[in-house]
Coordinates of C-alpha atoms and ligand atoms in Angstrom, one line a residue:
Chain A
M1 CA -17.6 15.7 34.7
S2 CA -14.0 15.6 36.0
A3 CA -11.2 18.0 35.1
D4 CA -10.3 18.7 31.4
P5 CA -11.8 16.8 28.6
I6 CA -9.5 14.3 26.9
I7 CA -10.8 15.4 23.4
S8 CA -12.3 18.9 22.8
V9 CA -13.9 19.6 19.4
K10 CA -14.8 23.2 18.6
N11 CA -16.7 24.5 15.6
L12 CA -15.7 21.6 13.5
E13 CA -16.6 22.0 9.8
K14 CA -15.7 19.6 7.0
H15 CA -16.6 20.3 3.3
F16 CA -16.0 17.9 0.5
N17 CA -15.7 18.6 -3.2
D18 CA -14.6 22.3 -3.0
G19 CA -17.6 23.1 -0.6
A20 CA -20.2 21.3 -2.7
V21 CA -20.8 18.9 0.3
H22 CA -21.0 20.1 3.8
A23 CA -20.4 16.9 5.8
L24 CA -19.9 18.8 9.2
N25 CA -21.4 22.1 10.0
G26 CA -20.1 23.3 13.2
V27 CA -19.8 20.5 15.7
N28 CA -18.9 21.1 19.4
V29 CA -18.1 18.1 21.6
D30 CA -16.1 17.6 24.8
I31 CA -15.2 14.1 25.6
A32 CA -14.2 13.3 29.1
K33 CA -11.7 10.7 30.2
S34 CA -13.2 7.1 30.5
E35 CA -16.4 8.4 28.8
V36 CA -18.2 6.1 26.3
L37 CA -19.7 8.4 23.7
V38 CA -21.9 6.7 21.1
V39 CA -22.7 8.5 17.9
I40 CA -25.9 7.7 16.1
G41 CA -27.8 9.2 13.2
P42 CA -29.0 8.4 9.7
S43 CA -26.7 7.4 6.7
G44 CA -24.7 10.5 5.4
S45 CA -25.3 12.5 8.6
G46 CA -21.5 13.0 9.1
K47 CA -20.9 10.4 11.8
S48 CA -17.9 8.8 10.1
T49 CA -16.6 12.2 9.1
F50 CA -16.8 13.4 12.6
L51 CA -14.9 10.4 13.9
R52 CA -12.2 10.6 11.2
C53 CA -11.7 14.2 12.0
L54 CA -10.7 13.4 15.5
N55 CA -7.5 11.7 14.5
L56 CA -7.2 13.8 11.3
L57 CA -7.7 10.9 9.0
E58 CA -10.0 13.5 7.5
R59 CA -8.6 17.1 7.6
P60 CA -11.1 19.4 9.0
T61 CA -12.0 22.5 6.8
S62 CA -12.0 24.6 9.9
G63 CA -12.4 24.3 13.7
T64 CA -10.2 22.8 16.2
V65 CA -9.6 19.3 17.7
I66 CA -7.7 19.3 20.9
F67 CA -6.4 16.0 22.3
E68 CA -4.9 15.8 25.8
G69 CA -4.2 19.6 25.6
T70 CA -2.6 19.5 22.1
H71 CA -4.1 21.4 19.2
L72 CA -4.1 18.5 16.6
T73 CA -5.4 21.0 14.0
A74 CA -2.5 23.4 14.6
P75 CA -0.1 23.6 11.6
R76 CA 3.0 22.5 13.6
T77 CA 1.5 19.5 15.1
N78 CA 3.0 16.1 14.1
I79 CA -0.1 14.2 13.9
N80 CA 1.7 10.8 13.6
V81 CA 2.7 11.1 17.3
Y82 CA -0.8 11.6 18.5
R83 CA -2.4 9.0 16.4
R84 CA -0.3 6.4 18.4
R85 CA -2.5 7.2 21.4
M86 CA -5.8 7.2 19.5
G87 CA -6.7 3.6 18.4
M88 CA -9.0 3.3 15.5
V89 CA -11.3 0.4 14.5
F90 CA -12.9 0.2 11.0
Q91 CA -16.0 -1.2 9.6
H92 CA -14.0 -3.4 7.2
F93 CA -11.3 -4.4 9.7
N94 CA -8.4 -3.4 7.4
L95 CA -6.1 -6.1 8.9
F96 CA -2.8 -6.4 7.0
P97 CA -3.4 -9.5 4.8
H98 CA 0.3 -10.1 4.1
M99 CA 1.2 -10.5 7.8
T100 CA 0.3 -13.1 10.4
V101 CA -2.1 -12.0 13.2
L102 CA 0.9 -11.7 15.6
R103 CA 2.7 -9.4 13.2
N104 CA -0.4 -7.4 12.6
L105 CA -0.3 -6.7 16.4
T106 CA 3.3 -6.1 16.9
L107 CA 4.1 -4.1 13.7
G108 CA 3.2 -0.7 15.4
P109 CA 4.7 -1.4 18.9
T110 CA 8.1 -2.5 17.4
E111 CA 8.4 0.1 14.6
L112 CA 6.8 3.1 16.2
L113 CA 7.1 2.5 20.0
K114 CA 10.5 0.9 19.6
K115 CA 9.6 -2.1 21.8
S116 CA 11.6 -5.2 21.5
T117 CA 10.0 -8.1 19.7
G118 CA 9.9 -10.1 22.8
D119 CA 8.1 -7.3 24.8
A120 CA 5.6 -6.7 21.8
N121 CA 4.9 -10.3 21.3
K122 CA 4.3 -10.8 25.1
K123 CA 1.8 -7.9 25.1
A124 CA 0.1 -9.2 22.0
M125 CA -0.4 -12.6 23.3
Q126 CA -1.8 -11.4 26.5
L127 CA -4.4 -9.3 24.7
L128 CA -5.1 -12.2 22.3
E129 CA -5.7 -14.4 25.3
R130 CA -8.2 -12.0 26.6
V131 CA -10.1 -11.9 23.5
G132 CA -9.9 -15.9 23.2
L133 CA -7.8 -15.8 20.0
A134 CA -4.4 -16.8 21.3
D135 CA -4.5 -19.9 19.2
R136 CA -4.8 -17.8 16.0
A137 CA -1.6 -15.9 16.5
D138 CA 0.1 -17.5 13.5
A139 CA -2.9 -17.5 11.2
Y140 CA -3.3 -15.0 8.4
P141 CA -6.3 -12.7 8.3
S142 CA -8.0 -14.6 5.5
Q143 CA -8.1 -17.5 7.6
L144 CA -10.3 -15.8 10.2
S145 CA -14.0 -15.2 10.5
G146 CA -15.4 -11.6 10.3
G147 CA -15.9 -11.6 14.1
Q148 CA -12.4 -12.8 14.7
K149 CA -10.9 -10.3 12.2
Q150 CA -12.6 -7.5 14.1
R151 CA -11.5 -8.7 17.6
I152 CA -8.0 -8.7 16.3
A153 CA -8.4 -5.2 14.8
I154 CA -9.4 -4.0 18.3
V155 CA -6.5 -5.8 19.8
R156 CA -4.2 -4.4 17.1
A157 CA -5.3 -0.9 18.2
L158 CA -4.9 -1.8 21.9
C159 CA -1.3 -3.0 21.5
M160 CA -0.3 0.7 21.0
E161 CA -1.7 1.3 24.4
P162 CA -4.0 4.2 23.3
D163 CA -5.7 6.7 25.6
V164 CA -8.8 6.7 23.3
M165 CA -10.5 4.2 21.0
L166 CA -12.4 5.3 18.0
F167 CA -14.9 2.8 16.5
D168 CA -16.5 3.4 13.0
E169 CA -19.5 0.9 12.8
P170 CA -17.3 -1.9 14.0
T171 CA -20.1 -4.5 13.6
S172 CA -21.8 -3.4 10.4
A173 CA -19.9 -5.7 8.2
L174 CA -20.5 -8.8 10.3
D175 CA -22.8 -11.7 10.1
P176 CA -25.5 -11.2 12.8
E177 CA -24.1 -14.2 14.8
M178 CA -20.7 -12.5 15.1
V179 CA -21.9 -9.1 16.3
G180 CA -22.1 -10.3 19.9
E181 CA -18.6 -11.4 20.3
V182 CA -17.3 -8.0 19.2
L183 CA -19.6 -6.0 21.3
D184 CA -18.7 -8.2 24.3
V185 CA -15.0 -7.1 23.8
M186 CA -16.0 -3.4 23.5
K187 CA -18.1 -3.7 26.6
E188 CA -15.2 -5.1 28.5
L189 CA -13.0 -2.2 27.4
A190 CA -15.7 0.2 28.5
D191 CA -15.9 -1.4 32.0
E192 CA -12.1 -1.1 32.3
G193 CA -12.5 2.6 31.7
M194 CA -11.2 3.2 28.3
T195 CA -12.3 6.3 26.7
M196 CA -14.4 5.4 23.7
V197 CA -16.1 7.2 20.7
V198 CA -18.4 4.7 19.0
V199 CA -20.3 5.2 15.7
T200 CA -22.8 2.4 15.6
H201 CA -26.3 1.4 14.5
E202 CA -26.4 -1.0 17.5
M203 CA -29.0 0.7 19.6
G204 CA -28.9 -1.9 22.3
F205 CA -25.2 -1.3 22.7
A206 CA -25.8 2.4 22.9
R207 CA -28.5 2.0 25.6
E208 CA -26.5 -0.4 27.7
V209 CA -22.8 0.9 27.4
A210 CA -22.9 4.6 26.5
D211 CA -22.4 7.3 29.1
R212 CA -23.7 9.9 26.5
V213 CA -25.4 9.6 23.1
L214 CA -24.9 12.1 20.3
F215 CA -27.6 12.2 17.6
M216 CA -26.3 13.8 14.4
D217 CA -28.2 14.8 11.3
E218 CA -26.9 16.9 8.3
G219 CA -23.6 17.5 9.8
V220 CA -24.8 18.9 13.1
V221 CA -25.3 17.4 16.6
V222 CA -29.1 17.7 16.9
E223 CA -29.4 16.2 20.3
E224 CA -27.2 14.7 23.0
G225 CA -27.8 13.3 26.4
S226 CA -27.8 10.1 28.4
P227 CA -29.2 7.0 26.8
E228 CA -32.4 7.4 28.7
D229 CA -32.7 11.1 27.5
I230 CA -32.1 10.0 23.8
F231 CA -34.1 6.8 23.6
E232 CA -37.0 7.3 26.3
H233 CA -37.4 11.1 25.9
P234 CA -36.4 12.2 22.5
K235 CA -37.1 16.0 22.2
S236 CA -36.5 16.8 18.5
E237 CA -38.8 15.6 15.7
R238 CA -35.8 14.3 13.7
L239 CA -34.6 12.1 16.4
Q240 CA -38.1 10.8 17.1
S241 CA -38.4 9.9 13.4
F242 CA -35.0 8.4 13.3
L243 CA -35.7 6.2 16.3
S244 CA -39.0 5.2 15.0
K245 CA -37.2 3.7 11.9
V246 CA -34.4 1.9 13.8
L247 CA -36.1 0.7 16.9
Chain B
M1 CA 15.3 -34.5 -47.8
A2 CA 18.4 -36.4 -46.4
E3 CA 20.6 -34.3 -48.6
S4 CA 19.2 -31.0 -47.3
F5 CA 19.7 -32.3 -43.7
A6 CA 23.3 -33.1 -44.5
K7 CA 23.7 -29.6 -45.8
L8 CA 22.3 -28.1 -42.6
K9 CA 24.5 -30.3 -40.6
E10 CA 27.5 -29.2 -42.6
S11 CA 26.6 -25.6 -42.2
F12 CA 26.1 -26.0 -38.5
I13 CA 29.5 -27.4 -38.1
F14 CA 31.2 -24.8 -40.2
N15 CA 29.4 -21.9 -38.5
F16 CA 29.7 -23.0 -34.8
I17 CA 32.2 -25.9 -34.4
E18 CA 35.1 -24.7 -36.6
G19 CA 37.1 -22.2 -34.8
A20 CA 35.1 -22.6 -31.7
R21 CA 32.8 -20.1 -33.0
W22 CA 30.0 -21.4 -30.7
K23 CA 31.8 -19.3 -28.0
Y24 CA 30.3 -16.2 -29.5
I25 CA 26.9 -17.5 -28.8
T26 CA 27.5 -18.7 -25.3
N27 CA 29.4 -15.8 -24.3
G28 CA 26.9 -13.5 -25.9
L29 CA 24.1 -15.3 -24.2
L30 CA 25.8 -14.8 -20.9
V31 CA 26.2 -11.0 -21.6
T32 CA 22.5 -10.8 -22.6
L33 CA 21.3 -12.4 -19.4
K34 CA 23.7 -10.3 -17.2
V35 CA 22.6 -7.1 -18.8
T36 CA 18.9 -8.1 -18.5
F37 CA 19.2 -9.1 -14.9
F38 CA 21.1 -6.0 -13.7
A39 CA 18.9 -3.7 -15.7
L40 CA 15.8 -5.3 -14.2
L41 CA 17.2 -4.8 -10.6
L42 CA 18.1 -1.2 -11.3
G43 CA 14.7 -0.7 -12.9
I44 CA 12.9 -2.1 -9.9
A45 CA 14.8 0.1 -7.5
I46 CA 14.1 3.2 -9.6
G47 CA 10.5 2.1 -10.2
V48 CA 9.8 1.8 -6.5
V49 CA 11.3 5.1 -5.6
V50 CA 9.7 7.1 -8.4
A51 CA 6.3 5.5 -8.0
M52 CA 6.4 6.4 -4.3
I53 CA 7.3 10.0 -5.1
R54 CA 4.6 10.2 -7.6
S55 CA 1.9 8.6 -5.4
A56 CA 3.0 10.6 -2.4
Y57 CA 2.6 13.9 -4.4
D58 CA -0.7 12.9 -5.8
Q59 CA -2.1 11.8 -2.4
M60 CA -0.5 14.5 -0.1
K61 CA -0.4 17.7 -2.2
D62 CA -3.7 18.8 -0.7
E63 CA -3.2 17.8 2.8
M64 CA 0.5 18.9 3.3
K65 CA 1.2 22.3 4.9
P66 CA 3.3 24.7 2.9
G67 CA 7.0 24.3 4.0
F68 CA 10.3 22.6 3.1
G69 CA 8.7 19.2 3.0
K70 CA 6.1 20.2 0.5
T71 CA 8.6 22.0 -1.6
M72 CA 10.9 19.1 -1.6
L73 CA 8.1 16.8 -2.7
T74 CA 7.0 19.2 -5.4
V75 CA 10.6 19.4 -6.8
L76 CA 11.0 15.6 -6.7
N77 CA 7.7 15.0 -8.4
T78 CA 8.7 17.4 -11.2
I79 CA 11.9 15.7 -11.6
A80 CA 10.1 12.3 -11.7
R81 CA 7.7 13.4 -14.3
L82 CA 10.4 14.9 -16.5
Y83 CA 12.2 11.7 -16.2
L84 CA 9.2 9.6 -17.2
T85 CA 8.5 11.9 -20.2
V86 CA 12.0 12.0 -21.5
I87 CA 12.6 8.1 -21.1
R88 CA 9.4 7.1 -22.6
G89 CA 9.5 9.7 -25.4
T90 CA 12.9 8.7 -26.8
P91 CA 14.0 5.4 -28.4
V92 CA 16.1 3.1 -26.3
V93 CA 18.8 2.9 -28.9
V94 CA 19.3 6.6 -28.8
Q95 CA 19.4 6.4 -25.1
L96 CA 22.0 3.7 -25.3
L97 CA 24.3 5.8 -27.7
I98 CA 23.9 8.8 -25.4
G99 CA 24.8 6.6 -22.4
Y100 CA 27.9 5.3 -24.1
F101 CA 29.2 8.3 -25.9
V102 CA 27.9 11.2 -23.8
I103 CA 27.4 10.1 -20.2
F104 CA 29.6 7.2 -19.3
V105 CA 32.4 8.2 -21.7
S106 CA 35.1 7.4 -19.1
T107 CA 34.3 3.8 -18.9
T108 CA 34.9 1.0 -21.4
N109 CA 32.8 -1.5 -19.4
T110 CA 30.0 -1.8 -22.0
V111 CA 28.1 -4.4 -19.8
F112 CA 27.9 -1.7 -17.0
V113 CA 26.9 1.0 -19.5
A114 CA 24.1 -1.2 -21.1
S115 CA 22.8 -2.3 -17.7
M116 CA 22.6 1.3 -16.5
V117 CA 21.0 2.5 -19.6
F118 CA 18.4 -0.4 -19.8
G119 CA 17.9 -0.2 -16.1
I120 CA 17.1 3.6 -16.3
N121 CA 14.9 2.9 -19.3
S122 CA 12.9 0.1 -17.8
G123 CA 12.6 2.1 -14.5
A124 CA 10.2 4.3 -16.2
Y125 CA 8.0 1.4 -17.2
I126 CA 8.4 -0.3 -13.9
T127 CA 7.3 3.0 -12.2
E128 CA 4.0 2.8 -14.0
I129 CA 3.7 -0.9 -13.0
I130 CA 4.3 -0.3 -9.5
R131 CA 2.0 2.8 -9.3
G132 CA -0.7 0.7 -10.7
G133 CA 0.0 -1.8 -8.0
I134 CA -0.1 0.9 -5.4
M135 CA -3.4 2.2 -6.6
S136 CA -4.9 -1.3 -6.6
I137 CA -4.4 -1.7 -2.9
D138 CA -7.6 -1.0 -0.8
P139 CA -7.4 2.6 0.6
G140 CA -8.5 1.1 4.0
Q141 CA -5.0 -0.5 4.3
F142 CA -3.5 2.9 4.0
E143 CA -5.8 4.3 6.6
A144 CA -5.1 1.5 9.0
G145 CA -1.4 2.2 8.7
R146 CA -1.8 6.0 9.2
S147 CA -4.3 5.5 12.1
L148 CA -1.6 3.5 14.0
G149 CA 0.7 6.5 13.7
F150 CA 2.8 5.5 10.7
D151 CA 3.8 8.3 8.4
Y152 CA 3.2 8.2 4.7
F153 CA 6.5 6.5 3.8
Q154 CA 6.4 4.0 6.6
T155 CA 2.9 3.0 5.7
M156 CA 4.1 2.6 2.1
R157 CA 7.1 0.6 3.2
F158 CA 5.5 -1.7 5.7
I159 CA 2.0 -2.1 4.4
V160 CA 1.2 -0.9 0.8
I161 CA 4.4 -1.7 -1.1
P162 CA 4.8 -5.3 0.0
Q163 CA 1.2 -6.0 -1.1
A164 CA 1.5 -4.0 -4.3
F165 CA 4.7 -5.8 -5.2
K166 CA 3.1 -9.2 -4.8
N167 CA 0.3 -8.1 -7.1
V168 CA 2.7 -6.8 -9.8
L169 CA 5.2 -9.7 -9.7
P170 CA 3.8 -11.2 -12.9
A171 CA 3.9 -7.9 -14.7
L172 CA 7.6 -7.4 -13.5
A173 CA 8.4 -10.9 -14.8
N174 CA 7.0 -9.9 -18.2
E175 CA 9.0 -6.7 -18.1
F176 CA 12.1 -9.0 -17.6
I177 CA 11.0 -11.0 -20.8
A178 CA 10.5 -7.7 -22.7
L179 CA 13.9 -6.5 -21.5
L180 CA 15.6 -9.7 -22.7
K181 CA 14.6 -8.9 -26.2
E182 CA 15.2 -5.3 -26.1
T183 CA 18.8 -5.7 -25.1
A184 CA 19.5 -7.1 -28.5
V185 CA 20.4 -3.6 -29.6
C186 CA 23.4 -3.5 -27.3
G187 CA 25.6 -4.2 -30.3
Y188 CA 25.2 -0.4 -31.2
I189 CA 27.8 0.2 -28.5
G190 CA 30.0 -2.7 -29.4
L191 CA 28.7 -5.0 -26.7
M192 CA 29.1 -8.7 -27.6
D193 CA 25.6 -9.9 -26.6
L194 CA 23.8 -12.8 -28.0
T195 CA 22.6 -10.9 -31.1
K196 CA 26.0 -9.5 -31.8
G197 CA 27.6 -12.8 -31.3
G198 CA 25.5 -14.3 -34.1
D199 CA 26.2 -11.3 -36.3
V200 CA 29.9 -11.7 -35.7
I201 CA 29.8 -15.3 -36.9
R202 CA 27.7 -14.2 -40.0
G203 CA 30.6 -11.7 -40.8
R204 CA 33.3 -14.5 -40.4
T205 CA 31.5 -17.2 -42.3
F206 CA 29.4 -15.3 -44.7
S207 CA 26.5 -17.4 -44.2
A208 CA 23.5 -15.6 -42.7
F209 CA 20.9 -18.2 -42.3
M210 CA 22.5 -20.6 -39.7
P211 CA 23.8 -18.0 -37.2
L212 CA 20.8 -15.7 -37.2
I213 CA 18.2 -18.5 -37.1
V214 CA 20.0 -20.1 -34.1
V215 CA 20.2 -16.8 -32.2
A216 CA 16.4 -16.3 -33.0
A217 CA 15.8 -19.8 -31.7
I218 CA 17.7 -19.1 -28.4
Y219 CA 15.7 -15.9 -27.7
L220 CA 12.5 -17.8 -28.5
A221 CA 13.4 -20.7 -26.2
L222 CA 14.2 -18.3 -23.5
V223 CA 11.1 -16.3 -23.8
V224 CA 8.9 -19.4 -24.0
F225 CA 10.6 -20.8 -20.9
F226 CA 10.2 -17.6 -18.9
S227 CA 6.7 -17.0 -19.9
W228 CA 6.0 -20.6 -18.7
L229 CA 7.6 -19.7 -15.5
V230 CA 5.4 -16.4 -15.1
G231 CA 2.3 -18.5 -15.8
K232 CA 3.2 -20.9 -13.1
L233 CA 4.0 -17.9 -10.8
E234 CA 0.6 -16.4 -11.5
R235 CA -1.2 -19.6 -10.7
R236 CA 0.7 -19.9 -7.6
L237 CA 0.1 -16.5 -6.4
R238 CA -3.7 -16.8 -7.1
S239 CA -3.9 -20.2 -5.4
N240 CA -2.5 -18.9 -2.2
E241 CA -4.4 -15.6 -2.3
R242 CA -4.8 -14.7 1.3
Ligands
ATP301 N1 -14.3 11.5 0.7 C1 -15.5 12.1 0.5 N2 -15.8 12.9 -0.6 C2 -16.9 13.4 -0.9 N3 -17.9 13.4 0.0 C3 -17.9 12.7 1.0 C4 -16.6 12.0 1.5 N4 -16.7 11.4 2.6 C5 -18.1 11.6 3.0 N5 -18.7 12.5 2.1 C6 -20.0 12.9 2.2 O1 -20.2 13.6 3.4 C7 -21.4 13.3 4.0 C8 -21.3 12.7 5.4 O2 -20.7 11.4 5.2 P1 -20.3 10.4 6.4 O3 -19.6 9.3 5.7 O4 -19.6 11.1 7.4 O5 -21.8 9.9 6.8 P2 -22.2 8.8 7.9 O6 -23.0 9.4 8.9 O7 -21.0 8.1 8.4 O8 -23.0 7.8 6.9 P3 -23.1 6.2 7.0 O9 -24.1 5.9 8.2 O10 -23.6 6.0 5.8 O11 -21.7 5.7 7.3 C9 -22.2 12.5 3.0 O12 -23.0 13.3 2.2 C10 -21.1 11.9 2.2 O13 -21.5 11.7 0.9
MG302 MG1 -20.1 6.2 8.2

């Protein structure tokens, strides 16, 4: 692996409800630049919590998250600045329903990156073009299909020109026939060298696109390795039983 | 029948036409609408700010690190809660009297005093309306804003409040209607509003029925009209629900 990791996670713990729920129990992961890391595991194993701790949408109970050399978890860090460089895509899209598609895409660049409206529009239109949705720029989110919404959500994150993209089950809320169009966009991103952390139940995607797969259960990383290691030669019993259910 | 009608007509002419006494009604109506309008504007401004402080405190008290920002927010939240308790725990007439005789003693502009008092008063109720609106927004909206790098208040400003505001528009319009009626106590500080106008006519003509019934009818007509508008607005908002 090359040079320093872009994200380094050390001894990450996250408790909910005053310690009644231990969602993460000491997770250690380094993510390299341009790596595609896919996180799999049963429901409730802590995948979302892990992903959301990376941009501090969830505040870790203890442990550190270092992003491009900065301790995000340090008390003095202004997280808002670093979140601009970490795009996030949600299961339920979370597009802003009161804005047109174009405004959804340009809000961040104009207000946070202080781009001119012209520049922001131009960039947004270029990206829309690439995902085949340029003709929907003036539509409102409610007028789009699920697959279109998620492609727009990806573009919204990309308009901030992030260094990392975080995906939390981006295709789980989609009708089956729309899953492909979203995965295609993600594949393209991966091919271009985007660093990606993807929580997904799409084992086909994990096999084909992942550089490394993490298998989580009960708040710990049980096993990690190349797609081949994980899918063809699972070592732990927990992973074997998980795979037998999902494959 | 015809006789009583003639009597009513006579009473109407006596009460409103003679001495151009109808002007008490029209000028009073204008004052009532003015006070209601300005009070609502002030109430909304206060409501948005206080609702944001209250929500910010509730949502961020756990995640914020100790320091100036957190202290500031805690102080603001305490002030906001005190404001809500005091305003909702005392009669508006008493607030009006305190506003006129204690706080704004140096001004004789009673329209201004009444607008301020009713604005500050309705601000407390509008705070709760807007807070409800904020809480009705999908938390995913908030997370999407924060994940792009917007801070708490920017997320509120660009993403949450505009949606919350649309959701509570009908409730705000109803607050306007409630205010319209509540301002009828403005006479306590000598403001010549619609109610006071009718009462002055009563004092001049010594007939109570005609002026007071007409005043009541005007309030009723306004309330029915504005309620109809609110109904239309609600249907409109629902139909272009996006
Ligand atoms: N906000 C919260 N409050 C309390 N408990 C939570 C919260 N978020 C998650 N948990 C708990 O933490 C554990 C891990 O949840 P998490 O959402 O990370 O799992 P997941 O692997 O993403 O599951 P899924 O595949 O169902 O999305 C679960 O037991 C869950 O109930
Ligand atoms: Mg999850």
